[in-house]
């Protein structure tokens, strides 16, 4: 059974930083892309960032220059370093892993076949 477990969320002041982690178990994703999404209250889930198995990253415009996605294939773990956080970054952050080979751009679009974690809350106070 595949499981994705997120950690690292919390409450932080605007301008602060958090590092999210997502560990996969049940199968290896070392040759598949992984990604982060988020869902704010009353809004639809949105794509944040994706990373290929080789480390190529792709970001939504609103987080470019502030967030960095990375991965450790040996640990089947993906990370999201979030700097210069803003109140509008407040959301539940979800980890996703592809079931099939996809480009990092497609990770944000072809979401129906992803594995999903349970999410971790990130709250940024002003």
Short mmCIF file of C-alpha atoms in Angstrom, two decimals, residues 51-104:
data_model
loop_
_atom_site.label_atom_id
_atom_site.label_comp_id
_atom_site.label_asym_id
_atom_site.label_seq_id
_atom_site.Cartn_x
_atom_site.Cartn_y
_atom_site.Cartn_z
CA UNK A 51 10.45 17.85 -9.49
CA UNK A 52 11.54 15.14 -11.89
CA UNK A 53 13.44 12.05 -10.83
CA UNK A 54 16.64 13.75 -12.08
CA UNK A 55 16.03 16.99 -10.18
CA UNK A 56 14.49 19.29 -12.78
CA UNK A 57 12.08 21.63 -11.02
CA UNK A 58 9.00 23.55 -12.11
CA UNK A 59 7.14 26.17 -10.08
CA UNK A 60 3.96 28.13 -10.20
CA UNK A 61 4.70 31.81 -10.71
CA UNK A 62 3.58 32.95 -7.27
CA UNK A 63 6.30 30.97 -5.49
CA UNK A 64 9.23 31.37 -7.88
CA UNK A 65 12.27 32.74 -6.10
CA UNK A 66 10.81 31.95 -2.67
CA UNK A 67 10.20 28.18 -2.67
CA UNK A 68 12.64 25.41 -3.58
CA UNK A 69 11.63 21.82 -4.24
CA UNK A 70 14.20 19.06 -3.85
CA UNK A 71 14.29 15.32 -3.39
CA UNK A 72 16.37 12.49 -2.00
CA UNK A 73 15.76 9.46 -4.20
CA UNK A 74 17.55 7.12 -1.81
CA UNK A 75 15.00 8.05 0.85
CA UNK A 76 11.99 8.43 -1.49
CA UNK A 77 11.50 11.83 0.09
CA UNK A 78 10.63 15.19 -1.44
CA UNK A 79 11.10 18.53 0.29
CA UNK A 80 9.72 22.03 -0.07
CA UNK A 81 11.80 24.83 1.37
CA UNK A 82 9.58 27.87 1.75
CA UNK A 83 11.20 31.25 2.38
CA UNK A 84 9.81 34.78 2.55
CA UNK A 85 6.42 33.37 3.42
CA UNK A 86 3.35 35.53 2.93
CA UNK A 87 -0.11 35.31 4.51
CA UNK A 88 -1.47 34.25 1.12
CA UNK A 89 0.69 31.11 1.35
CA UNK A 90 -1.56 29.89 4.15
CA UNK A 91 -3.03 26.55 3.08
CA UNK A 92 -2.97 22.83 3.56
CA UNK A 93 0.01 21.56 1.60
CA UNK A 94 -0.25 18.17 -0.10
CA UNK A 95 2.46 15.95 -1.47
CA UNK A 96 1.78 14.06 -4.69
CA UNK A 97 3.61 11.36 -6.60
CA UNK A 98 3.02 10.26 -10.15
CA UNK A 99 1.70 6.77 -10.89
CA UNK A 100 3.06 6.96 -14.42
CA UNK A 101 5.94 8.84 -16.06
CA UNK A 102 4.98 12.49 -16.51
CA UNK A 103 6.78 15.73 -17.21
CA UNK A 104 7.06 18.17 -14.34
#
